[in-house]
Amino acid sequence: MKVLISNDDGIFSPGIKSLARAMSKLAEVYVVAPDVEQSAVGHGITVRRPLRFKHTAAAGLEPIPAYRVDGTPADCVVLGVHLLGRPDLLVSGINIGVNMGLDLTHSGTVAAAIEGTSLGIPSIAFSLDVGSRDVLDFEPGALEAVRIADWVRQNGLPPKVFLNVNFPAGKPRGIRITELSTHHYEDSVLKREDPNGTPYYWIAGKPTGDEDEGTDLWAVRRGYTSITPISLDLAAHEFMPQLRAAFVDG
Ligand code: MN
């Protein structure tokens, strides 16, 4: 089995190192990741400038082949698949910080899995709740990631569906299959002045959301690993009859 690994924290992130090392026990792995952090860039694809694809021994992943790209996570998946061959599985992460609920549309970690899913490759996004912890420990999550990847290898995933996985801080108490919560970042816009006195603006945000039972946020905050199956079919089917009745004649 060939596994392509990407992320949005960049090729030098400790999260991708743990994931790649753990996965290499299960499969032939190769890493294609952004050269600098690309968190919150969503599913952007770079089409207005060229991209570089460079082998990177300095990522500290030897003997795992690792390549850095001066683009987005989705760019990494597109180039990785085209230049290195189609993988049997795509995994993204382990992200530093959760990607839950309403975060999914701007997460670069999740976007890599969306790109893989769009290309028909079974894909999984992994993120770690870093909470208030000073020391990041990706190892318990990396072990669980291998178990989940092994299940997907044997059972596959439905078309246009990927898994979004969030690990709790510390050793997980088990796994819960969850709904999406309302987790998101409450935007605030800071206004400052540059050295010339011209104002600039900085979008910041505090994570927030309801811990409704059965959701990703609920599970992770209680020490469980959360797995949410995500469909790329975003259409609101249940709303269509009402719209049809309003706008479609005959
Ligand atoms: Mn990130």
PDB file of C-alpha atoms and ligand atoms in Angstrom:
ATOM      1  CA  MET A   1       0.000   0.000   0.000  1.00  0.00           C
ATOM      2  CA  LYS A   2       1.187   3.516  -0.877  1.00  0.00           C
ATOM      3  CA  VAL A   3       0.209   6.391   1.423  1.00  0.00           C
ATOM      4  CA  LEU A   4       0.578  10.074   0.550  1.00  0.00           C
ATOM      5  CA  ILE A   5       0.898  12.334   3.605  1.00  0.00           C
ATOM      6  CA  SER A   6       0.322  16.078   3.663  1.00  0.00           C
ATOM      7  CA  ASN A   7      -0.676  18.772   6.154  1.00  0.00           C
ATOM      8  CA  ASP A   8      -1.162  22.517   6.499  1.00  0.00           C
ATOM      9  CA  ASP A   9       1.329  23.218   9.303  1.00  0.00           C
ATOM     10  CA  GLY A  10       4.225  22.716   6.881  1.00  0.00           C
ATOM     11  CA  ILE A  11       6.794  20.008   6.237  1.00  0.00           C
ATOM     12  CA  PHE A  12       8.797  20.870   9.379  1.00  0.00           C
ATOM     13  CA  SER A  13       5.846  20.367  11.739  1.00  0.00           C
ATOM     14  CA  PRO A  14       6.295  17.707  14.443  1.00  0.00           C
ATOM     15  CA  GLY A  15       2.746  16.498  13.715  1.00  0.00           C
ATOM     16  CA  ILE A  16       3.537  15.324  10.178  1.00  0.00           C
ATOM     17  CA  LYS A  17       6.736  13.692  11.422  1.00  0.00           C
ATOM     18  CA  SER A  18       4.861  11.568  13.991  1.00  0.00           C
ATOM     19  CA  LEU A  19       2.175  10.624  11.472  1.00  0.00           C
ATOM     20  CA  ALA A  20       4.669   9.697   8.730  1.00  0.00           C
ATOM     21  CA  ARG A  21       6.855   7.616  11.062  1.00  0.00           C
ATOM     22  CA  ALA A  22       3.837   5.740  12.456  1.00  0.00           C
ATOM     23  CA  MET A  23       2.307   5.127   9.000  1.00  0.00           C
ATOM     24  CA  SER A  24       5.607   3.812   7.647  1.00  0.00           C
ATOM     25  CA  LYS A  25       5.097   0.713   9.815  1.00  0.00           C
ATOM     26  CA  LEU A  26       1.923  -0.030   7.842  1.00  0.00           C
ATOM     27  CA  ALA A  27       2.772   1.064   4.324  1.00  0.00           C
ATOM     28  CA  GLU A  28       5.108   2.688   1.837  1.00  0.00           C
ATOM     29  CA  VAL A  29       4.730   6.374   2.641  1.00  0.00           C
ATOM     30  CA  TYR A  30       5.819   9.628   1.064  1.00  0.00           C
ATOM     31  CA  VAL A  31       5.342  13.155   2.282  1.00  0.00           C
ATOM     32  CA  VAL A  32       4.404  16.190   0.203  1.00  0.00           C
ATOM     33  CA  ALA A  33       3.726  19.247   2.335  1.00  0.00           C
ATOM     34  CA  PRO A  34       3.837  23.045   2.202  1.00  0.00           C
ATOM     35  CA  ASP A  35       7.248  24.651   2.789  1.00  0.00           C
ATOM     36  CA  VAL A  36       5.715  27.078   5.307  1.00  0.00           C
ATOM     37  CA  GLU A  37       2.592  26.998   7.436  1.00  0.00           C
ATOM     38  CA  GLN A  38      -0.648  27.198   5.441  1.00  0.00           C
ATOM     39  CA  SER A  39      -3.217  26.903   8.236  1.00  0.00           C
ATOM     40  CA  ALA A  40      -6.680  28.319   7.426  1.00  0.00           C
ATOM     41  CA  VAL A  41      -6.029  28.622   3.672  1.00  0.00           C
ATOM     42  CA  GLY A  42      -8.891  26.225   2.939  1.00  0.00           C
ATOM     43  CA  HIS A  43      -9.080  24.415  -0.391  1.00  0.00           C
ATOM     44  CA  GLY A  44      -7.177  27.018  -2.429  1.00  0.00           C
ATOM     45  CA  ILE A  45      -5.336  25.848  -5.553  1.00  0.00           C
ATOM     46  CA  THR A  46      -2.507  27.956  -6.996  1.00  0.00           C
ATOM     47  CA  VAL A  47      -3.147  28.630 -10.685  1.00  0.00           C
ATOM     48  CA  ARG A  48      -1.679  32.113 -11.285  1.00  0.00           C
ATOM     49  CA  ARG A  49       1.980  31.331 -10.589  1.00  0.00           C
ATOM     50  CA  PRO A  50       4.319  28.348 -10.965  1.00  0.00           C
ATOM     51  CA  LEU A  51       5.011  25.922  -8.125  1.00  0.00           C
ATOM     52  CA  ARG A  52       8.283  24.314  -6.977  1.00  0.00           C
ATOM     53  CA  PHE A  53       8.474  20.699  -5.830  1.00  0.00           C
ATOM     54  CA  LYS A  54      11.703  19.962  -3.934  1.00  0.00           C
ATOM     55  CA  HIS A  55      13.053  16.886  -2.219  1.00  0.00           C
ATOM     56  CA  THR A  56      13.757  17.896   1.381  1.00  0.00           C
ATOM     57  CA  ALA A  57      16.128  15.775   3.448  1.00  0.00           C
ATOM     58  CA  ALA A  58      16.151  18.544   6.074  1.00  0.00           C
ATOM     59  CA  ALA A  59      12.576  17.648   7.073  1.00  0.00           C
ATOM     60  CA  GLY A  60      14.142  14.955   9.272  1.00  0.00           C
ATOM     61  CA  LEU A  61      11.976  12.202   7.821  1.00  0.00           C
ATOM     62  CA  GLU A  62      14.697  10.027   6.236  1.00  0.00           C
ATOM     63  CA  PRO A  63      14.393   7.400   4.864  1.00  0.00           C
ATOM     64  CA  ILE A  64      10.817   8.497   4.094  1.00  0.00           C
ATOM     65  CA  PRO A  65      10.812  10.535   0.851  1.00  0.00           C
ATOM     66  CA  ALA A  66       9.706  14.079   1.655  1.00  0.00           C
ATOM     67  CA  TYR A  67       8.993  16.946  -0.737  1.00  0.00           C
ATOM     68  CA  ARG A  68       8.101  20.548  -0.037  1.00  0.00           C
ATOM     69  CA  VAL A  69       5.889  22.734  -2.206  1.00  0.00           C
ATOM     70  CA  ASP A  70       5.597  26.546  -2.131  1.00  0.00           C
ATOM     71  CA  GLY A  71       1.819  26.295  -2.245  1.00  0.00           C
ATOM     72  CA  THR A  72      -1.296  25.172  -0.422  1.00  0.00           C
ATOM     73  CA  PRO A  73      -2.146  21.748   1.036  1.00  0.00           C
ATOM     74  CA  ALA A  74      -4.422  21.068  -1.962  1.00  0.00           C
ATOM     75  CA  ASP A  75      -1.513  21.987  -4.314  1.00  0.00           C
ATOM     76  CA  CYS A  76       0.613  19.414  -2.456  1.00  0.00           C
ATOM     77  CA  VAL A  77      -1.967  16.677  -3.045  1.00  0.00           C
ATOM     78  CA  VAL A  78      -2.359  17.535  -6.746  1.00  0.00           C
ATOM     79  CA  LEU A  79       1.414  17.591  -7.335  1.00  0.00           C
ATOM     80  CA  GLY A  80       2.064  14.552  -5.143  1.00  0.00           C
ATOM     81  CA  VAL A  81      -0.463  12.436  -7.055  1.00  0.00           C
ATOM     82  CA  HIS A  82       0.751  13.609 -10.471  1.00  0.00           C
ATOM     83  CA  LEU A  83       4.492  13.421  -9.853  1.00  0.00           C
ATOM     84  CA  LEU A  84       4.797  10.433  -7.497  1.00  0.00           C
ATOM     85  CA  GLY A  85       1.878   8.272  -8.603  1.00  0.00           C
ATOM     86  CA  ARG A  86      -1.577   7.621  -7.296  1.00  0.00           C
ATOM     87  CA  PRO A  87      -1.599   6.513  -3.626  1.00  0.00           C
ATOM     88  CA  ASP A  88      -4.000   3.954  -2.156  1.00  0.00           C
ATOM     89  CA  LEU A  89      -4.661   6.282   0.770  1.00  0.00           C
ATOM     90  CA  LEU A  90      -4.176   9.950   1.591  1.00  0.00           C
ATOM     91  CA  VAL A  91      -3.707  11.154   5.177  1.00  0.00           C
ATOM     92  CA  SER A  92      -3.368  14.747   6.345  1.00  0.00           C
ATOM     93  CA  GLY A  93      -2.000  16.051   9.652  1.00  0.00           C
ATOM     94  CA  ILE A  94      -1.569  15.600  12.458  1.00  0.00           C
ATOM     95  CA  ASN A  95      -2.678  19.220  12.745  1.00  0.00           C
ATOM     96  CA  ILE A  96      -1.647  21.297  15.744  1.00  0.00           C
ATOM     97  CA  GLY A  97      -5.131  22.156  17.018  1.00  0.00           C
ATOM     98  CA  VAL A  98      -8.604  20.749  16.391  1.00  0.00           C
ATOM     99  CA  ASN A  99     -10.531  20.992  13.124  1.00  0.00           C
ATOM    100  CA  MET A 100     -14.163  20.500  14.079  1.00  0.00           C
ATOM    101  CA  GLY A 101     -17.646  21.724  13.274  1.00  0.00           C
ATOM    102  CA  LEU A 102     -17.654  24.880  11.196  1.00  0.00           C
ATOM    103  CA  ASP A 103     -13.812  24.936  11.005  1.00  0.00           C
ATOM    104  CA  LEU A 104     -13.903  22.405   8.213  1.00  0.00           C
ATOM    105  CA  THR A 105     -14.395  24.842   5.339  1.00  0.00           C
ATOM    106  CA  HIS A 106     -11.273  26.893   6.069  1.00  0.00           C
ATOM    107  CA  SER A 107      -9.006  24.145   7.384  1.00  0.00           C
ATOM    108  CA  GLY A 108      -6.040  23.379   5.129  1.00  0.00           C
ATOM    109  CA  THR A 109      -5.652  20.006   6.868  1.00  0.00           C
ATOM    110  CA  VAL A 110      -9.188  19.063   5.889  1.00  0.00           C
ATOM    111  CA  ALA A 111      -8.755  20.571   2.401  1.00  0.00           C
ATOM    112  CA  ALA A 112      -5.963  18.096   1.647  1.00  0.00           C
ATOM    113  CA  ALA A 113      -8.401  15.274   2.474  1.00  0.00           C
ATOM    114  CA  ILE A 114     -11.112  16.934   0.366  1.00  0.00           C
ATOM    115  CA  GLU A 115      -8.714  17.145  -2.590  1.00  0.00           C
ATOM    116  CA  GLY A 116      -7.806  13.479  -2.156  1.00  0.00           C
ATOM    117  CA  THR A 117     -11.502  12.530  -1.976  1.00  0.00           C
ATOM    118  CA  SER A 118     -12.222  14.581  -5.114  1.00  0.00           C
ATOM    119  CA  LEU A 119      -9.529  12.558  -6.901  1.00  0.00           C
ATOM    120  CA  GLY A 120     -11.203   9.321  -5.775  1.00  0.00           C
ATOM    121  CA  ILE A 121      -8.518   8.466  -3.166  1.00  0.00           C
ATOM    122  CA  PRO A 122      -9.702   7.295   0.290  1.00  0.00           C
ATOM    123  CA  SER A 123      -8.657  10.155   2.583  1.00  0.00           C
ATOM    124  CA  ILE A 124      -8.435  10.940   6.300  1.00  0.00           C
ATOM    125  CA  ALA A 125      -7.725  14.249   8.092  1.00  0.00           C
ATOM    126  CA  PHE A 126      -6.131  14.085  11.564  1.00  0.00           C
ATOM    127  CA  SER A 127      -5.967  16.910  14.134  1.00  0.00           C
ATOM    128  CA  LEU A 128      -4.893  17.094  17.785  1.00  0.00           C
ATOM    129  CA  ASP A 129      -6.535  19.108  20.549  1.00  0.00           C
ATOM    130  CA  VAL A 130      -3.624  21.053  21.993  1.00  0.00           C
ATOM    131  CA  GLY A 131      -5.885  22.828  24.478  1.00  0.00           C
ATOM    132  CA  SER A 132      -3.850  24.608  27.111  1.00  0.00           C
ATOM    133  CA  ARG A 133      -1.009  22.086  27.016  1.00  0.00           C
ATOM    134  CA  ASP A 134       2.549  23.346  26.716  1.00  0.00           C
ATOM    135  CA  VAL A 135       3.996  20.061  25.499  1.00  0.00           C
ATOM    136  CA  LEU A 136       2.644  18.554  22.294  1.00  0.00           C
ATOM    137  CA  ASP A 137       2.445  14.768  22.281  1.00  0.00           C
ATOM    138  CA  PHE A 138       1.426  13.394  18.889  1.00  0.00           C
ATOM    139  CA  GLU A 139       2.375   9.789  19.635  1.00  0.00           C
ATOM    140  CA  PRO A 140      -0.931   8.465  21.084  1.00  0.00           C
ATOM    141  CA  GLY A 141      -2.799  10.006  18.139  1.00  0.00           C
ATOM    142  CA  ALA A 142      -0.286   8.679  15.604  1.00  0.00           C
ATOM    143  CA  LEU A 143      -0.809   5.137  16.918  1.00  0.00           C
ATOM    144  CA  GLU A 144      -4.583   5.495  16.645  1.00  0.00           C
ATOM    145  CA  ALA A 145      -4.180   7.012  13.164  1.00  0.00           C
ATOM    146  CA  VAL A 146      -2.469   3.819  12.003  1.00  0.00           C
ATOM    147  CA  ARG A 147      -5.352   1.729  13.373  1.00  0.00           C
ATOM    148  CA  ILE A 148      -7.943   3.895  11.584  1.00  0.00           C
ATOM    149  CA  ALA A 149      -5.923   3.921   8.328  1.00  0.00           C
ATOM    150  CA  ASP A 150      -5.606   0.149   8.476  1.00  0.00           C
ATOM    151  CA  TRP A 151      -9.400  -0.172   8.794  1.00  0.00           C
ATOM    152  CA  VAL A 152      -9.914   2.146   5.804  1.00  0.00           C
ATOM    153  CA  ARG A 153      -7.363   0.142   3.813  1.00  0.00           C
ATOM    154  CA  GLN A 154      -9.349  -3.038   4.410  1.00  0.00           C
ATOM    155  CA  ASN A 155     -12.874  -1.634   4.136  1.00  0.00           C
ATOM    156  CA  GLY A 156     -12.561   1.424   1.900  1.00  0.00           C
ATOM    157  CA  LEU A 157     -14.822   4.477   2.165  1.00  0.00           C
ATOM    158  CA  PRO A 158     -18.058   5.338   0.337  1.00  0.00           C
ATOM    159  CA  PRO A 159     -17.610   7.538  -2.764  1.00  0.00           C
ATOM    160  CA  LYS A 160     -17.169  11.264  -1.945  1.00  0.00           C
ATOM    161  CA  VAL A 161     -16.837  10.543   1.778  1.00  0.00           C
ATOM    162  CA  PHE A 162     -13.741  11.083   3.933  1.00  0.00           C
ATOM    163  CA  LEU A 163     -13.010  10.785   7.646  1.00  0.00           C
ATOM    164  CA  ASN A 164     -12.324  13.811   9.829  1.00  0.00           C
ATOM    165  CA  VAL A 165     -10.520  12.683  12.972  1.00  0.00           C
ATOM    166  CA  ASN A 166      -9.733  14.761  16.070  1.00  0.00           C
ATOM    167  CA  PHE A 167      -7.577  13.424  18.904  1.00  0.00           C
ATOM    168  CA  PRO A 168      -7.982  14.633  22.491  1.00  0.00           C
ATOM    169  CA  ALA A 169      -5.052  16.012  24.447  1.00  0.00           C
ATOM    170  CA  GLY A 170      -3.357  13.089  26.194  1.00  0.00           C
ATOM    171  CA  LYS A 171      -4.042   9.388  25.768  1.00  0.00           C
ATOM    172  CA  PRO A 172      -7.498   8.764  24.183  1.00  0.00           C
ATOM    173  CA  ARG A 173     -10.108   6.892  26.277  1.00  0.00           C
ATOM    174  CA  GLY A 174     -11.562   5.331  23.154  1.00  0.00           C
ATOM    175  CA  ILE A 175     -13.226   6.312  19.889  1.00  0.00           C
ATOM    176  CA  ARG A 176     -16.617   7.981  19.317  1.00  0.00           C
ATOM    177  CA  ILE A 177     -18.330   8.388  15.925  1.00  0.00           C
ATOM    178  CA  THR A 178     -19.651  11.924  15.980  1.00  0.00           C
ATOM    179  CA  GLU A 179     -21.765  14.632  14.379  1.00  0.00           C
ATOM    180  CA  LEU A 180     -20.270  18.024  13.555  1.00  0.00           C
ATOM    181  CA  SER A 181     -20.540  20.574  16.370  1.00  0.00           C
ATOM    182  CA  THR A 182     -20.899  24.341  16.055  1.00  0.00           C
ATOM    183  CA  HIS A 183     -17.167  24.764  16.803  1.00  0.00           C
ATOM    184  CA  HIS A 184     -15.797  27.884  15.091  1.00  0.00           C
ATOM    185  CA  TYR A 185     -13.664  30.971  15.647  1.00  0.00           C
ATOM    186  CA  GLU A 186     -15.394  34.111  16.824  1.00  0.00           C
ATOM    187  CA  ASP A 187     -13.849  36.750  14.597  1.00  0.00           C
ATOM    188  CA  SER A 188     -12.380  39.921  15.936  1.00  0.00           C
ATOM    189  CA  VAL A 189     -10.648  42.503  13.768  1.00  0.00           C
ATOM    190  CA  LEU A 190      -7.720  44.366  15.263  1.00  0.00           C
ATOM    191  CA  LYS A 191      -6.850  47.767  13.815  1.00  0.00           C
ATOM    192  CA  ARG A 192      -3.234  48.952  14.034  1.00  0.00           C
ATOM    193  CA  GLU A 193      -1.030  51.427  12.211  1.00  0.00           C
ATOM    194  CA  ASP A 194       2.009  50.708  10.064  1.00  0.00           C
ATOM    195  CA  PRO A 195       5.186  52.877  10.405  1.00  0.00           C
ATOM    196  CA  ASN A 196       3.718  55.357   7.888  1.00  0.00           C
ATOM    197  CA  GLY A 197       0.561  55.837   9.935  1.00  0.00           C
ATOM    198  CA  THR A 198      -1.593  53.890   7.473  1.00  0.00           C
ATOM    199  CA  PRO A 199      -4.074  51.559   9.192  1.00  0.00           C
ATOM    200  CA  TYR A 200      -3.947  47.811   8.713  1.00  0.00           C
ATOM    201  CA  TYR A 201      -6.287  45.116   9.975  1.00  0.00           C
ATOM    202  CA  TRP A 202      -5.635  41.716  11.490  1.00  0.00           C
ATOM    203  CA  ILE A 203      -8.370  39.089  11.665  1.00  0.00           C
ATOM    204  CA  ALA A 204      -8.107  37.100  14.879  1.00  0.00           C
ATOM    205  CA  GLY A 205     -10.494  34.708  16.551  1.00  0.00           C
ATOM    206  CA  LYS A 206     -11.257  32.821  19.720  1.00  0.00           C
ATOM    207  CA  PRO A 207     -12.428  29.209  19.419  1.00  0.00           C
ATOM    208  CA  THR A 208     -15.959  28.642  20.636  1.00  0.00           C
ATOM    209  CA  GLY A 209     -18.855  26.214  20.149  1.00  0.00           C
ATOM    210  CA  ASP A 210     -21.522  24.134  21.890  1.00  0.00           C
ATOM    211  CA  GLU A 211     -20.553  20.795  23.415  1.00  0.00           C
ATOM    212  CA  ASP A 212     -23.801  19.062  22.406  1.00  0.00           C
ATOM    213  CA  GLU A 213     -23.731  15.357  23.212  1.00  0.00           C
ATOM    214  CA  GLY A 214     -22.609  13.192  20.322  1.00  0.00           C
ATOM    215  CA  THR A 215     -20.655  15.947  18.556  1.00  0.00           C
ATOM    216  CA  ASP A 216     -16.931  16.107  17.753  1.00  0.00           C
ATOM    217  CA  LEU A 217     -16.320  18.839  20.343  1.00  0.00           C
ATOM    218  CA  TRP A 218     -18.220  16.886  23.021  1.00  0.00           C
ATOM    219  CA  ALA A 219     -16.173  13.727  22.382  1.00  0.00           C
ATOM    220  CA  VAL A 220     -12.742  15.367  22.253  1.00  0.00           C
ATOM    221  CA  ARG A 221     -13.347  17.440  25.394  1.00  0.00           C
ATOM    222  CA  ARG A 222     -14.205  14.193  27.222  1.00  0.00           C
ATOM    223  CA  GLY A 223     -10.980  12.514  26.190  1.00  0.00           C
ATOM    224  CA  TYR A 224     -12.264  10.493  23.224  1.00  0.00           C
ATOM    225  CA  THR A 225     -10.961  10.378  19.680  1.00  0.00           C
ATOM    226  CA  SER A 226     -13.685  11.760  17.413  1.00  0.00           C
ATOM    227  CA  ILE A 227     -14.311  10.334  13.938  1.00  0.00           C
ATOM    228  CA  THR A 228     -16.824  12.191  11.768  1.00  0.00           C
ATOM    229  CA  PRO A 229     -17.567  10.836   8.289  1.00  0.00           C
ATOM    230  CA  ILE A 230     -17.867  13.861   5.983  1.00  0.00           C
ATOM    231  CA  SER A 231     -19.685  13.888   2.639  1.00  0.00           C
ATOM    232  CA  LEU A 232     -18.651  16.215  -0.168  1.00  0.00           C
ATOM    233  CA  ASP A 233     -22.327  16.426  -1.144  1.00  0.00           C
ATOM    234  CA  LEU A 234     -23.091  19.787   0.472  1.00  0.00           C
ATOM    235  CA  ALA A 235     -26.560  20.144  -1.069  1.00  0.00           C
ATOM    236  CA  ALA A 236     -29.392  20.704   1.438  1.00  0.00           C
ATOM    237  CA  HIS A 237     -31.695  17.994   0.067  1.00  0.00           C
ATOM    238  CA  GLU A 238     -34.426  18.461   2.658  1.00  0.00           C
ATOM    239  CA  PHE A 239     -34.890  22.108   1.574  1.00  0.00           C
ATOM    240  CA  MET A 240     -35.308  21.331  -2.136  1.00  0.00           C
ATOM    241  CA  PRO A 241     -39.059  20.514  -2.152  1.00  0.00           C
ATOM    242  CA  GLN A 242     -39.939  23.903  -0.676  1.00  0.00           C
ATOM    243  CA  LEU A 243     -37.741  25.731  -3.206  1.00  0.00           C
ATOM    244  CA  ARG A 244     -39.162  23.675  -6.077  1.00  0.00           C
ATOM    245  CA  ALA A 245     -42.671  24.528  -4.995  1.00  0.00           C
ATOM    246  CA  ALA A 246     -41.757  28.209  -4.906  1.00  0.00           C
ATOM    247  CA  PHE A 247     -39.821  28.538  -8.180  1.00  0.00           C
ATOM    248  CA  VAL A 248     -40.416  25.599 -10.543  1.00  0.00           C
ATOM    249  CA  ASP A 249     -43.511  25.674 -12.751  1.00  0.00           C
ATOM    250  CA  GLY A 250     -45.253  22.464 -13.685  1.00  0.00           C
TER     251      GLY A 250
HETATM  252 MN    MN B   1      -2.680  23.881  10.847  1.00  0.00          MN
END
